PDB file of C-alpha atoms in Angstrom:
ATOM      1  CA  MET A   1      -5.881 -21.939   3.937  1.00 78.00           C
ATOM      2  CA  SER A   2      -3.135 -23.140   1.645  1.00 93.00           C
ATOM      3  CA  LEU A   3      -1.713 -20.577  -2.368  1.00 98.00           C
ATOM      4  CA  ASP A   4      -0.583 -24.277  -3.500  1.00 97.00           C
ATOM      5  CA  GLY A   5      -0.399 -24.537  -7.034  1.00 97.00           C
ATOM      6  CA  LYS A   6      -0.673 -20.914  -7.562  1.00 98.00           C
ATOM      7  CA  VAL A   7       2.011 -18.043  -9.398  1.00 98.00           C
ATOM      8  CA  ALA A   8       2.133 -15.071  -7.761  1.00 98.00           C
ATOM      9  CA  ILE A   9       4.495 -12.430  -8.718  1.00 98.00           C
ATOM     10  CA  VAL A  10       5.078  -9.129  -5.837  1.00 98.00           C
ATOM     11  CA  THR A  11       7.447  -6.155  -7.290  1.00 98.00           C
ATOM     12  CA  GLY A  12      10.064  -4.692  -5.545  1.00 97.00           C
ATOM     13  CA  SER A  13       9.955  -7.292  -3.146  1.00 97.00           C
ATOM     14  CA  GLY A  14      13.757  -7.672  -3.005  1.00 97.00           C
ATOM     15  CA  ARG A  15      13.957  -6.352   0.612  1.00 94.00           C
ATOM     16  CA  GLY A  16      11.606  -4.972   3.591  1.00 92.00           C
ATOM     17  CA  LEU A  17       7.881  -5.347   3.043  1.00 95.00           C
ATOM     18  CA  GLY A  18       7.520  -7.016  -0.421  1.00 97.00           C
ATOM     19  CA  LEU A  19      10.459  -9.638   1.083  1.00 98.00           C
ATOM     20  CA  ALA A  20       8.323  -9.923   3.766  1.00 97.00           C
ATOM     21  CA  TYR A  21       5.109 -10.662   1.705  1.00 98.00           C
ATOM     22  CA  ALA A  22       6.892 -12.442  -0.807  1.00 98.00           C
ATOM     23  CA  GLN A  23       8.223 -14.809   1.583  1.00 98.00           C
ATOM     24  CA  GLU A  24       4.721 -14.909   3.492  1.00 98.00           C
ATOM     25  CA  LEU A  25       3.049 -16.212  -0.402  1.00 98.00           C
ATOM     26  CA  ALA A  26       6.015 -19.315  -0.269  1.00 98.00           C
ATOM     27  CA  ARG A  27       5.236 -20.111   2.692  1.00 98.00           C
ATOM     28  CA  GLN A  28       2.213 -20.808   1.981  1.00 98.00           C
ATOM     29  CA  GLY A  29       2.378 -22.790  -1.287  1.00 98.00           C
ATOM     30  CA  ALA A  30       3.313 -20.298  -3.862  1.00 98.00           C
ATOM     31  CA  SER A  31       6.272 -19.559  -6.271  1.00 98.00           C
ATOM     32  CA  VAL A  32       7.468 -15.995  -6.592  1.00 98.00           C
ATOM     33  CA  VAL A  33       8.818 -13.580  -9.214  1.00 98.00           C
ATOM     34  CA  ILE A  34      10.441 -11.532  -6.719  1.00 98.00           C
ATOM     35  CA  ASN A  35      11.401  -8.136  -9.361  1.00 98.00           C
ATOM     36  CA  ASP A  36      13.983  -5.434  -7.889  1.00 98.00           C
ATOM     37  CA  VAL A  37      15.755  -2.787  -9.336  1.00 97.00           C
ATOM     38  CA  ASP A  38      19.552  -4.453  -7.948  1.00 97.00           C
ATOM     39  CA  ALA A  39      20.700  -7.820  -9.117  1.00 98.00           C
ATOM     40  CA  ALA A  40      22.490  -9.008  -5.962  1.00 98.00           C
ATOM     41  CA  THR A  41      19.313  -7.983  -3.400  1.00 98.00           C
ATOM     42  CA  ALA A  42      16.723 -10.258  -6.341  1.00 98.00           C
ATOM     43  CA  ALA A  43      19.141 -12.567  -5.217  1.00 98.00           C
ATOM     44  CA  GLU A  44      19.332 -13.002  -2.419  1.00 98.00           C
ATOM     45  CA  ALA A  45      16.050 -12.646  -1.761  1.00 98.00           C
ATOM     46  CA  VAL A  46      15.428 -15.413  -3.592  1.00 98.00           C
ATOM     47  CA  ALA A  47      18.044 -17.866  -2.212  1.00 98.00           C
ATOM     48  CA  SER A  48      15.854 -17.166   0.932  1.00 98.00           C
ATOM     49  CA  ILE A  49      12.688 -18.310  -0.777  1.00 98.00           C
ATOM     50  CA  GLU A  50      14.277 -21.517  -1.587  1.00 98.00           C
ATOM     51  CA  ALA A  51      16.525 -22.110   1.817  1.00 98.00           C
ATOM     52  CA  ALA A  52      13.636 -22.588   3.242  1.00 98.00           C
ATOM     53  CA  GLY A  53      12.465 -24.735   1.170  1.00 98.00           C
ATOM     54  CA  GLY A  54      10.286 -22.363  -1.591  1.00 98.00           C
ATOM     55  CA  LYS A  55      10.226 -21.949  -4.927  1.00 98.00           C
ATOM     56  CA  ALA A  56      10.531 -18.400  -6.120  1.00 98.00           C
ATOM     57  CA  VAL A  57      12.652 -16.810 -10.009  1.00 98.00           C
ATOM     58  CA  ALA A  58      14.079 -12.927 -10.147  1.00 98.00           C
ATOM     59  CA  VAL A  59      12.845  -9.998 -12.241  1.00 98.00           C
ATOM     60  CA  VAL A  60      15.501  -7.966 -12.539  1.00 98.00           C
ATOM     61  CA  ALA A  61      13.561  -4.714 -13.896  1.00 98.00           C
ATOM     62  CA  PRO A  62      12.144  -0.980 -12.669  1.00 98.00           C
ATOM     63  CA  VAL A  63       8.614  -0.888 -12.287  1.00 98.00           C
ATOM     64  CA  GLY A  64       6.601   1.403 -14.302  1.00 97.00           C
ATOM     65  CA  SER A  65       7.035   0.789 -18.239  1.00 98.00           C
ATOM     66  CA  THR A  66       4.543  -1.833 -19.374  1.00 98.00           C
ATOM     67  CA  GLU A  67       7.687  -3.167 -20.326  1.00 98.00           C
ATOM     68  CA  THR A  68       8.625  -4.362 -17.629  1.00 98.00           C
ATOM     69  CA  ALA A  69       5.145  -5.947 -16.918  1.00 98.00           C
ATOM     70  CA  GLN A  70       4.821  -7.853 -19.636  1.00 98.00           C
ATOM     71  CA  LEU A  71       8.019  -8.924 -18.296  1.00 98.00           C
ATOM     72  CA  LEU A  72       7.024 -10.028 -14.786  1.00 98.00           C
ATOM     73  CA  VAL A  73       4.129 -11.875 -16.392  1.00 98.00           C
ATOM     74  CA  SER A  74       6.033 -13.747 -19.341  1.00 98.00           C
ATOM     75  CA  THR A  75       8.150 -15.316 -15.928  1.00 98.00           C
ATOM     76  CA  ALA A  76       6.201 -16.033 -14.248  1.00 98.00           C
ATOM     77  CA  VAL A  77       4.212 -17.729 -16.927  1.00 98.00           C
ATOM     78  CA  ASP A  78       7.232 -19.082 -18.862  1.00 98.00           C
ATOM     79  CA  THR A  79       8.591 -20.273 -15.430  1.00 98.00           C
ATOM     80  CA  TYR A  80       5.469 -21.975 -13.463  1.00 98.00           C
ATOM     81  CA  GLY A  81       3.277 -22.377 -16.658  1.00 98.00           C
ATOM     82  CA  ARG A  82       0.051 -19.386 -14.393  1.00 98.00           C
ATOM     83  CA  LEU A  83       0.121 -15.960 -12.640  1.00 98.00           C
ATOM     84  CA  ASP A  84      -2.671 -16.387  -9.902  1.00 98.00           C
ATOM     85  CA  ILE A  85      -1.348 -13.241  -7.494  1.00 98.00           C
ATOM     86  CA  LEU A  86      -0.152 -10.070  -7.826  1.00 98.00           C
ATOM     87  CA  VAL A  87       1.206  -7.502  -5.205  1.00 98.00           C
ATOM     88  CA  THR A  88       2.129  -3.851  -6.226  1.00 98.00           C
ATOM     89  CA  ASN A  89       4.588  -3.540  -3.402  1.00 97.00           C
ATOM     90  CA  ALA A  90       7.534  -1.158  -5.939  1.00 96.00           C
ATOM     91  CA  GLY A  91       8.434   2.566  -4.906  1.00 93.00           C
ATOM     92  CA  VAL A  92      10.895   5.424  -4.474  1.00 92.00           C
ATOM     93  CA  LEU A  93      10.913   8.137  -2.359  1.00 92.00           C
ATOM     94  CA  ARG A  94      12.007  11.714  -3.461  1.00 93.00           C
ATOM     95  CA  ASP A  95      10.711  13.798  -0.443  1.00 93.00           C
ATOM     96  CA  THR A  96      10.516  17.496   0.053  1.00 94.00           C
ATOM     97  CA  VAL A  97       7.936  20.378   0.442  1.00 97.00           C
ATOM     98  CA  LEU A  98       6.395  22.122  -2.109  1.00 97.00           C
ATOM     99  CA  TRP A  99       8.263  24.397  -3.185  1.00 98.00           C
ATOM    100  CA  LYS A 100      10.775  22.623  -3.514  1.00 98.00           C
ATOM    101  CA  MET A 101      10.078  19.730  -5.411  1.00 97.00           C
ATOM    102  CA  SER A 102      11.236  19.352  -9.285  1.00 98.00           C
ATOM    103  CA  ASP A 103       9.470  18.104 -12.050  1.00 98.00           C
ATOM    104  CA  ASP A 104      11.487  14.896 -11.768  1.00 98.00           C
ATOM    105  CA  ASP A 105      10.499  14.856  -8.296  1.00 97.00           C
ATOM    106  CA  PHE A 106       6.671  14.302  -8.731  1.00 97.00           C
ATOM    107  CA  ASP A 107       7.540  11.900 -12.504  1.00 98.00           C
ATOM    108  CA  THR A 108       9.124   9.888 -10.244  1.00 97.00           C
ATOM    109  CA  VAL A 109       7.213   8.831  -7.430  1.00 97.00           C
ATOM    110  CA  ILE A 110       4.000   8.601  -9.812  1.00 98.00           C
ATOM    111  CA  GLY A 111       5.646   6.795 -12.165  1.00 97.00           C
ATOM    112  CA  VAL A 112       6.606   3.875  -9.618  1.00 97.00           C
ATOM    113  CA  HIS A 113       3.775   3.764  -7.587  1.00 97.00           C
ATOM    114  CA  LEU A 114       0.759   5.321 -10.104  1.00 98.00           C
ATOM    115  CA  ARG A 115       2.107   4.112 -13.128  1.00 98.00           C
ATOM    116  CA  GLY A 116       3.583   0.999 -12.502  1.00 98.00           C
ATOM    117  CA  THR A 117       1.060  -0.171 -10.286  1.00 98.00           C
ATOM    118  CA  PHE A 118      -1.176   0.268 -14.196  1.00 98.00           C
ATOM    119  CA  THR A 119       1.065  -1.393 -16.382  1.00 98.00           C
ATOM    120  CA  CYS A 120       1.462  -4.480 -13.842  1.00 98.00           C
ATOM    121  CA  VAL A 121      -1.515  -4.430 -12.836  1.00 98.00           C
ATOM    122  CA  ARG A 122      -3.074  -4.304 -16.441  1.00 98.00           C
ATOM    123  CA  GLU A 123      -1.016  -6.843 -18.307  1.00 98.00           C
ATOM    124  CA  ALA A 124      -1.539  -9.467 -14.395  1.00 98.00           C
ATOM    125  CA  ALA A 125      -5.588  -8.788 -15.407  1.00 98.00           C
ATOM    126  CA  THR A 126      -5.335  -8.879 -19.371  1.00 98.00           C
ATOM    127  CA  TYR A 127      -3.952 -12.563 -18.415  1.00 98.00           C
ATOM    128  CA  MET A 128      -5.962 -13.944 -16.378  1.00 98.00           C
ATOM    129  CA  ARG A 129      -9.018 -12.945 -17.745  1.00 98.00           C
ATOM    130  CA  ALA A 130      -7.999 -14.459 -21.076  1.00 98.00           C
ATOM    131  CA  ASN A 131      -7.230 -17.277 -18.945  1.00 98.00           C
ATOM    132  CA  GLU A 132     -10.167 -17.282 -17.161  1.00 98.00           C
ATOM    133  CA  ILE A 133      -8.345 -16.980 -13.812  1.00 98.00           C
ATOM    134  CA  ALA A 134      -9.875 -15.844 -10.595  1.00 98.00           C
ATOM    135  CA  GLY A 135      -7.081 -13.639  -9.522  1.00 98.00           C
ATOM    136  CA  ARG A 136      -5.863 -11.445  -6.533  1.00 98.00           C
ATOM    137  CA  ILE A 137      -4.836  -8.040  -7.548  1.00 98.00           C
ATOM    138  CA  ILE A 138      -3.702  -6.486  -3.654  1.00 98.00           C
ATOM    139  CA  CYS A 139      -2.311  -3.027  -4.583  1.00 98.00           C
ATOM    140  CA  ILE A 140      -0.203  -1.445  -1.586  1.00 98.00           C
ATOM    141  CA  GLY A 141      -1.426   2.495   0.298  1.00 97.00           C
ATOM    142  CA  SER A 142      -0.284   4.101   2.590  1.00 94.00           C
ATOM    143  CA  PRO A 143      -1.403   6.147   5.710  1.00 93.00           C
ATOM    144  CA  THR A 144      -0.224   9.142   3.704  1.00 92.00           C
ATOM    145  CA  GLY A 145      -2.224   8.820   0.782  1.00 93.00           C
ATOM    146  CA  GLN A 146      -5.776   8.455   2.953  1.00 93.00           C
ATOM    147  CA  ARG A 147      -4.691  11.479   5.401  1.00 93.00           C
ATOM    148  CA  GLY A 148      -1.804  13.356   3.718  1.00 94.00           C
ATOM    149  CA  ASN A 149       1.448  13.810   4.535  1.00 92.00           C
ATOM    150  CA  PHE A 150       4.197  17.138   5.413  1.00 93.00           C
ATOM    151  CA  GLY A 151       6.825  16.831   2.093  1.00 94.00           C
ATOM    152  CA  GLN A 152       4.954  14.066   0.469  1.00 94.00           C
ATOM    153  CA  THR A 153       2.975  15.614  -2.690  1.00 97.00           C
ATOM    154  CA  ASN A 154       3.390  13.059  -5.336  1.00 97.00           C
ATOM    155  CA  TYR A 155       3.947  10.290  -2.843  1.00 96.00           C
ATOM    156  CA  ALA A 156      -0.092  10.989  -1.244  1.00 97.00           C
ATOM    157  CA  ALA A 157      -0.984  11.715  -4.809  1.00 98.00           C
ATOM    158  CA  ALA A 158       0.142   8.435  -6.392  1.00 98.00           C
ATOM    159  CA  LYS A 159      -1.178   6.321  -3.288  1.00 97.00           C
ATOM    160  CA  ALA A 160      -4.336   8.165  -2.954  1.00 97.00           C
ATOM    161  CA  GLY A 161      -4.735   7.195  -7.172  1.00 98.00           C
ATOM    162  CA  ILE A 162      -3.996   3.893  -6.535  1.00 98.00           C
ATOM    163  CA  VAL A 163      -6.365   3.361  -4.478  1.00 98.00           C
ATOM    164  CA  GLY A 164      -8.830   5.194  -6.826  1.00 97.00           C
ATOM    165  CA  MET A 165      -7.901   2.718  -9.463  1.00 98.00           C
ATOM    166  CA  VAL A 166      -7.805  -0.523  -7.195  1.00 98.00           C
ATOM    167  CA  ARG A 167     -11.836   0.818  -6.912  1.00 97.00           C
ATOM    168  CA  THR A 168     -12.495   1.489 -10.162  1.00 98.00           C
ATOM    169  CA  TRP A 169     -10.781  -2.238 -10.651  1.00 98.00           C
ATOM    170  CA  ALA A 170     -12.917  -4.359  -8.793  1.00 98.00           C
ATOM    171  CA  LEU A 171     -15.675  -3.204 -10.730  1.00 98.00           C
ATOM    172  CA  GLU A 172     -14.296  -3.771 -13.808  1.00 98.00           C
ATOM    173  CA  LEU A 173     -12.888  -7.257 -13.008  1.00 98.00           C
ATOM    174  CA  LYS A 174     -15.787  -8.172 -10.933  1.00 98.00           C
ATOM    175  CA  LYS A 175     -17.204 -10.487 -13.578  1.00 98.00           C
ATOM    176  CA  ALA A 176     -14.199 -12.227 -14.291  1.00 98.00           C
ATOM    177  CA  GLY A 177     -13.575 -13.146 -10.606  1.00 98.00           C
ATOM    178  CA  ILE A 178     -10.415 -11.312 -10.608  1.00 98.00           C
ATOM    179  CA  THR A 179     -10.870 -10.007  -6.637  1.00 98.00           C
ATOM    180  CA  ALA A 180      -9.057  -6.032  -5.735  1.00 98.00           C
ATOM    181  CA  ASN A 181      -8.133  -4.550  -3.312  1.00 98.00           C
ATOM    182  CA  VAL A 182      -5.184  -2.127  -1.200  1.00 98.00           C
ATOM    183  CA  VAL A 183      -2.886  -3.028   1.759  1.00 98.00           C
ATOM    184  CA  VAL A 184      -2.187  -0.166   3.017  1.00 97.00           C
ATOM    185  CA  PRO A 185       0.844  -0.881   5.559  1.00 96.00           C
ATOM    186  CA  VAL A 186       1.737   0.482   8.901  1.00 92.00           C
ATOM    187  CA  ALA A 187       5.224  -0.878   9.874  1.00 91.00           C
ATOM    188  CA  ALA A 188       8.870  -0.522  10.421  1.00 86.00           C
ATOM    189  CA  THR A 189      10.765   0.548   7.536  1.00 80.00           C
ATOM    190  CA  ALA A 190      13.733   2.491   6.675  1.00 73.00           C
ATOM    191  CA  MET A 191      11.911   5.217   6.717  1.00 69.00           C
ATOM    192  CA  THR A 192      10.665   5.077  10.081  1.00 76.00           C
ATOM    193  CA  ALA A 193      14.138   3.766  11.472  1.00 77.00           C
ATOM    194  CA  THR A 194      14.879   7.699  11.440  1.00 77.00           C
ATOM    195  CA  VAL A 195      12.080   9.167  12.607  1.00 80.00           C
ATOM    196  CA  PRO A 196      12.537   9.279  16.674  1.00 85.00           C
ATOM    197  CA  TYR A 197       9.339   8.991  17.953  1.00 88.00           C
ATOM    198  CA  PHE A 198       9.432   5.192  16.617  1.00 89.00           C
ATOM    199  CA  ALA A 199      13.108   5.152  17.481  1.00 88.00           C
ATOM    200  CA  ALA A 200      11.830   2.593  20.975  1.00 91.00           C
ATOM    201  CA  ALA A 201      10.900   0.273  18.213  1.00 91.00           C
ATOM    202  CA  VAL A 202      12.856   0.634  15.988  1.00 87.00           C
ATOM    203  CA  GLU A 203      15.353  -0.956  18.928  1.00 88.00           C
ATOM    204  CA  ALA A 204      13.176  -3.164  20.283  1.00 90.00           C
ATOM    205  CA  ASP A 205      12.764  -5.008  16.347  1.00 87.00           C
ATOM    206  CA  THR A 206      16.107  -4.548  15.266  1.00 86.00           C
ATOM    207  CA  ALA A 207      17.696  -6.231  19.023  1.00 90.00           C
ATOM    208  CA  GLY A 208      15.253  -8.793  17.924  1.00 89.00           C
ATOM    209  CA  GLU A 209      12.956  -8.279  20.939  1.00 91.00           C
ATOM    210  CA  PRO A 210       9.034  -7.550  20.829  1.00 91.00           C
ATOM    211  CA  MET A 211       8.270  -4.641  20.423  1.00 92.00           C
ATOM    212  CA  PRO A 212       6.338  -2.268  23.359  1.00 93.00           C
ATOM    213  CA  ALA A 213       2.255  -2.749  23.057  1.00 94.00           C
ATOM    214  CA  PHE A 214       1.837   1.197  22.484  1.00 94.00           C
ATOM    215  CA  TYR A 215       3.739   0.653  19.792  1.00 94.00           C
ATOM    216  CA  ARG A 216       1.905  -2.479  18.605  1.00 95.00           C
ATOM    217  CA  HIS A 217      -1.438  -2.680  19.895  1.00 95.00           C
ATOM    218  CA  ASP A 218      -2.193   2.064  20.335  1.00 92.00           C
ATOM    219  CA  LEU A 219      -0.371   2.874  17.625  1.00 92.00           C
ATOM    220  CA  GLY A 220      -0.889   0.145  14.743  1.00 94.00           C
ATOM    221  CA  PHE A 221       2.639  -0.385  14.446  1.00 93.00           C
ATOM    222  CA  GLY A 222       4.807  -3.568  14.123  1.00 93.00           C
ATOM    223  CA  THR A 223       6.834  -5.745  11.702  1.00 93.00           C
ATOM    224  CA  ALA A 224       7.370  -5.969   8.241  1.00 92.00           C
ATOM    225  CA  ASP A 225       6.538  -9.715   9.032  1.00 94.00           C
ATOM    226  CA  ASP A 226       2.791  -8.344  10.676  1.00 95.00           C
ATOM    227  CA  VAL A 227       1.563  -7.099   7.447  1.00 97.00           C
ATOM    228  CA  SER A 228       2.344 -10.142   5.454  1.00 97.00           C
ATOM    229  CA  GLY A 229      -0.510 -12.411   6.752  1.00 97.00           C
ATOM    230  CA  LEU A 230      -3.262 -10.309   5.375  1.00 98.00           C
ATOM    231  CA  ILE A 231      -1.211 -10.237   2.126  1.00 98.00           C
ATOM    232  CA  ALA A 232      -1.433 -14.213   1.614  1.00 98.00           C
ATOM    233  CA  TYR A 233      -4.947 -14.034   3.815  1.00 98.00           C
ATOM    234  CA  LEU A 234      -6.927 -11.771   0.453  1.00 98.00           C
ATOM    235  CA  ALA A 235      -4.591 -13.751  -1.765  1.00 98.00           C
ATOM    236  CA  SER A 236      -5.957 -17.059  -1.134  1.00 98.00           C
ATOM    237  CA  ASP A 237      -9.601 -18.526  -1.887  1.00 97.00           C
ATOM    238  CA  GLU A 238     -11.044 -17.863   1.272  1.00 97.00           C
ATOM    239  CA  ALA A 239     -11.519 -14.160   0.096  1.00 97.00           C
ATOM    240  CA  SER A 240     -13.246 -14.099  -2.929  1.00 97.00           C
ATOM    241  CA  GLY A 241     -15.412 -12.021  -1.352  1.00 97.00           C
ATOM    242  CA  VAL A 242     -13.606  -9.317  -1.033  1.00 98.00           C
ATOM    243  CA  THR A 243     -12.819  -6.783  -3.571  1.00 98.00           C
ATOM    244  CA  GLY A 244     -12.954  -2.661  -3.843  1.00 98.00           C
ATOM    245  CA  GLN A 245     -11.645  -2.306   0.300  1.00 97.00           C
ATOM    246  CA  ALA A 246      -8.632  -0.164   1.658  1.00 97.00           C
ATOM    247  CA  ILE A 247      -7.918  -2.271   4.273  1.00 97.00           C
ATOM    248  CA  GLY A 248      -4.814  -1.406   7.218  1.00 96.00           C
ATOM    249  CA  VAL A 249      -2.909  -3.052   9.167  1.00 97.00           C
ATOM    250  CA  GLY A 250      -0.052  -2.605  11.611  1.00 95.00           C
ATOM    251  CA  GLY A 251       1.350  -4.602  14.780  1.00 94.00           C
ATOM    252  CA  ASP A 252      -2.263  -5.584  16.701  1.00 96.00           C
ATOM    253  CA  ARG A 253      -4.257  -3.617  14.768  1.00 96.00           C
ATOM    254  CA  LEU A 254      -6.951  -4.351  11.394  1.00 97.00           C
ATOM    255  CA  GLN A 255      -8.371  -1.048   9.775  1.00 97.00           C
ATOM    256  CA  LEU A 256     -11.193  -1.285   7.482  1.00 97.00           C
ATOM    257  CA  TRP A 257     -10.998   2.263   5.830  1.00 96.00           C
ATOM    258  CA  SER A 258     -13.936   3.582   4.525  1.00 93.00           C
ATOM    259  CA  HIS A 259     -14.459   5.128   1.466  1.00 88.00           C
ATOM    260  CA  PRO A 260     -15.152   8.843   1.209  1.00 87.00           C
ATOM    261  CA  GLU A 261     -18.790   9.984   1.922  1.00 89.00           C
ATOM    262  CA  PRO A 262     -20.416  13.137   2.826  1.00 92.00           C
ATOM    263  CA  VAL A 263     -20.357  14.575   6.320  1.00 91.00           C
ATOM    264  CA  VAL A 264     -22.644  17.674   5.995  1.00 93.00           C
ATOM    265  CA  THR A 265     -25.017  18.099   3.498  1.00 94.00           C
ATOM    266  CA  ALA A 266     -27.145  20.675   2.735  1.00 94.00           C
ATOM    267  CA  TYR A 267     -29.566  21.904   0.319  1.00 94.00           C
ATOM    268  CA  HIS A 268     -30.477  26.436  -0.527  1.00 94.00           C
ATOM    269  CA  ASP A 269     -33.189  26.849  -3.159  1.00 95.00           C
ATOM    270  CA  GLY A 270     -31.850  28.308  -6.213  1.00 95.00           C
ATOM    271  CA  GLY A 271     -28.394  27.597  -5.311  1.00 96.00           C
ATOM    272  CA  TRP A 272     -25.689  27.887  -3.043  1.00 96.00           C
ATOM    273  CA  ASP A 273     -24.209  32.043  -4.870  1.00 95.00           C
ATOM    274  CA  VAL A 274     -21.634  33.667  -2.468  1.00 97.00           C
ATOM    275  CA  GLU A 275     -23.697  35.988  -0.717  1.00 96.00           C
ATOM    276  CA  ALA A 276     -25.294  32.733  -0.005  1.00 95.00           C
ATOM    277  CA  LEU A 277     -22.375  30.814   1.154  1.00 95.00           C
ATOM    278  CA  GLN A 278     -20.974  33.411   2.741  1.00 95.00           C
ATOM    279  CA  ASP A 279     -24.280  33.402   5.280  1.00 95.00           C
ATOM    280  CA  GLU A 280     -24.299  30.231   5.830  1.00 94.00           C
ATOM    281  CA  PHE A 281     -20.952  28.345   5.151  1.00 94.00           C
ATOM    282  CA  PRO A 282     -19.245  28.703   8.071  1.00 93.00           C
ATOM    283  CA  ALA A 283     -22.383  27.500  10.630  1.00 92.00           C
ATOM    284  CA  LEU A 284     -23.149  24.321   8.278  1.00 91.00           C
ATOM    285  CA  ILE A 285     -19.055  22.719   7.956  1.00 90.00           C
ATOM    286  CA  GLY A 286     -17.429  24.781  11.224  1.00 86.00           C
ATOM    287  CA  GLU A 287     -16.722  22.430  13.202  1.00 83.00           C
ATOM    288  CA  HIS A 288     -17.268  19.385  10.455  1.00 91.00           C
ATOM    289  CA  GLN A 289     -13.762  20.433   8.854  1.00 90.00           C
ATOM    290  CA  GLN A 290     -11.726  17.168   8.350  1.00 88.00           C
ATOM    291  CA  SER A 291      -8.476  17.120   9.497  1.00 88.00           C
ATOM    292  CA  VAL A 292      -5.397  16.958   7.314  1.00 91.00           C
ATOM    293  CA  GLY A 293      -2.412  14.753   8.484  1.00 91.00           C
ATOM    294  CA  GLU A 294      -2.326  11.574  10.948  1.00 85.00           C
ATOM    295  CA  ARG A 295      -1.925  12.390  14.258  1.00 85.00           C
ATOM    296  CA  PHE A 296      -0.180  10.628  16.543  1.00 86.00           C
ATOM    297  CA  PRO A 297      -0.870  10.142  20.622  1.00 86.00           C
ATOM    298  CA  ALA A 298       2.057  11.192  23.508  1.00 89.00           C
ATOM    299  CA  LEU A 299       4.562   8.787  23.606  1.00 89.00           C
ATOM    300  CA  PRO A 300       4.944   7.252  27.049  1.00 90.00           C
ATOM    301  CA  GLU A 301       8.024   8.525  29.035  1.00 87.00           C
ATOM    302  CA  GLU A 302       9.697   5.834  29.525  1.00 89.00           C
ATOM    303  CA  LEU A 303       9.758   5.625  25.088  1.00 89.00           C
ATOM    304  CA  GLN A 304      11.216   9.366  24.358  1.00 87.00           C
ATOM    305  CA  ARG A 305      14.107   9.486  22.977  1.00 83.00           C
ATOM    306  CA  PRO A 306      16.238  12.158  21.972  1.00 79.00           C
ATOM    307  CA  ARG A 307      15.956  13.819  18.801  1.00 73.00           C
ATOM    308  CA  PRO A 308      19.690  12.566  16.935  1.00 65.00           C
TER     309      PRO A 308
END
């Protein structure tokens, strides 16, 4: 597999997962547009790619506005002559429970994750269609968008919305040969570093040691580099037949998330009035009610750490 001659934009790629994606795309031969809100961070990311023999340029701007989306695409085209790949990774967190979440908490997360994904994909897809490029759109989701998570109304809404948009784009862009997919990463980040459940994994990663098998295999939790291979594969010509999918990856595990499907179907002549629901709903739904949130297996004793 090679991405030689391809040009990629990776939003939010100054550090963490986004940087790992950008570095892997460059390692496979793509020229990369780095994006971050901090100039020094973006410059370091560019330098890391160039030091490894790759090509990169930085755009320092917050994702969300049409203007930033236009700047990202124009930078790719003006610098490298084309655009083939877009990875929408930029995001922020404003975690708090529903009754404490402010309008700004909600709007900020939706603006970067959801609106930022929309504006960047719209700009990239418009360019790709106009120039007959069979491009690759790769949007970053989250298990929170699939199952919910306490204190993340805004983030869950954004990530679930991204999956809905990608399914729609897969239909709209199919004729142009442009694929659109969601990657759902499960990896060590600044956020998971503060969670006691992941402490032993973070300790190992920080020390440059392999994560315990429990995390990598049983939990499907690993490093940023464990995710970047899937990003590069979906960006390649070999993945031309993969579109509209939500694919989870972490540690040693790869998962294909299903599209929502009904788990119970029932009929009632004349329709479902209140009386019919009172009589039949509990028995119909009962054990089929869907769980919410992620359920983690119990930590083996040797991996347990005291809470700070």
